[in-house]
């Protein structure tokens, strides 16, 4: 947006003037941000406030009157209400308690403030159709004030070469946190069967966010030598980690819009992913990857096995996946974002493109 001539100021947790715990930052940031926005508006009139859901509730509800001509855009990075439902369902499935602290913030006031922010915004942006439909049908967000947006990829990932054919056995990568809502319960069954059926296939778990022993415990010891676990890694090094991999396995049950999925496709991996709205935005089933029913290990294994058994299909899908994500340039998304800002501003006032404050 700056390259296109706009004045952009970014406020984040890192800008808070004091060191606070994560929970305290969630509470303090909207108050601090509202004061900062008021100060900024006195110096340079603000055209658009683009805020994550839950971060602009104070601005939306009261302080906003300081800049009544500014449009407020609420941006969801994965709707909190959907995450809440997944957490509750997971707890019920495991017959576990969420604890007494959960409803005091995340399961209560936080959800209310997110809903309020969405309702008061001039435009609410969502990363997938499921989140947007829930916000319109359940949270009272007017359909005309709701729209889909997307995330982009770093230019370094868009500059990667196209995949090449290989005669080696396929390697599967699962990138992301090793959590129940990421589909590990069904995913481990599908992967174990794939490894049992194909002695030359190997699997890597990247960025699991837990000790490797947690992952190995879900697989028979005889398979451990063919499983590689990387607890954390630096994001710019992802292409190196995926250099000799061919299939991206993504059995997630809940997602906003996965950067990890796009990044793996940019690295030339063919995805086998859950058939949920977030994945449908990125994958054309049977062309750029396979979409399978979430939580269904049999379907997951069958899709994985199909790619293992058909090198030609695997290569074609890898090439198609790589080509399909080239459209996720931040320059393209910046233009789309400006169109969204124009839409938000339409009910406010006409303005000149270029030079606006965001």
mmCIF file with all atom_site columns, C-alpha atoms in Angstrom, residues 49 130 133 161 183 187 284 338:
data_model
loop_
_atom_site.group_PDB
_atom_site.id
_atom_site.type_symbol
_atom_site.label_atom_id
_atom_site.label_alt_id
_atom_site.label_comp_id
_atom_site.label_asym_id
_atom_site.label_entity_id
_atom_site.label_seq_id
_atom_site.pdbx_PDB_ins_code
_atom_site.Cartn_x
_atom_site.Cartn_y
_atom_site.Cartn_z
_atom_site.occupancy
_atom_site.B_iso_or_equiv
_atom_site.pdbx_formal_charge
_atom_site.auth_seq_id
_atom_site.auth_comp_id
_atom_site.auth_asym_id
_atom_site.auth_atom_id
_atom_site.pdbx_PDB_model_num
ATOM 1 C CA . UNK A 1 49  ? -8.993  1.889   10.153 1.00 0.00 ? 49  UNK A CA 1
ATOM 2 C CA . UNK A 1 130 ? -17.857 -20.586 6.170  1.00 0.00 ? 130 UNK A CA 1
ATOM 3 C CA . UNK A 1 133 ? -21.781 -17.158 6.370  1.00 0.00 ? 133 UNK A CA 1
ATOM 4 C CA . UNK A 1 161 ? 11.251  -22.886 -9.824 1.00 0.00 ? 161 UNK A CA 1
ATOM 5 C CA . UNK A 1 183 ? -6.868  -33.218 12.383 1.00 0.00 ? 183 UNK A CA 1
ATOM 6 C CA . UNK A 1 187 ? -4.301  -37.948 10.095 1.00 0.00 ? 187 UNK A CA 1
ATOM 7 C CA . UNK A 1 284 ? -9.360  -27.299 -7.200 1.00 0.00 ? 284 UNK A CA 1
ATOM 8 C CA . UNK A 1 338 ? -7.949  -0.820  -1.980 1.00 0.00 ? 338 UNK A CA 1
#
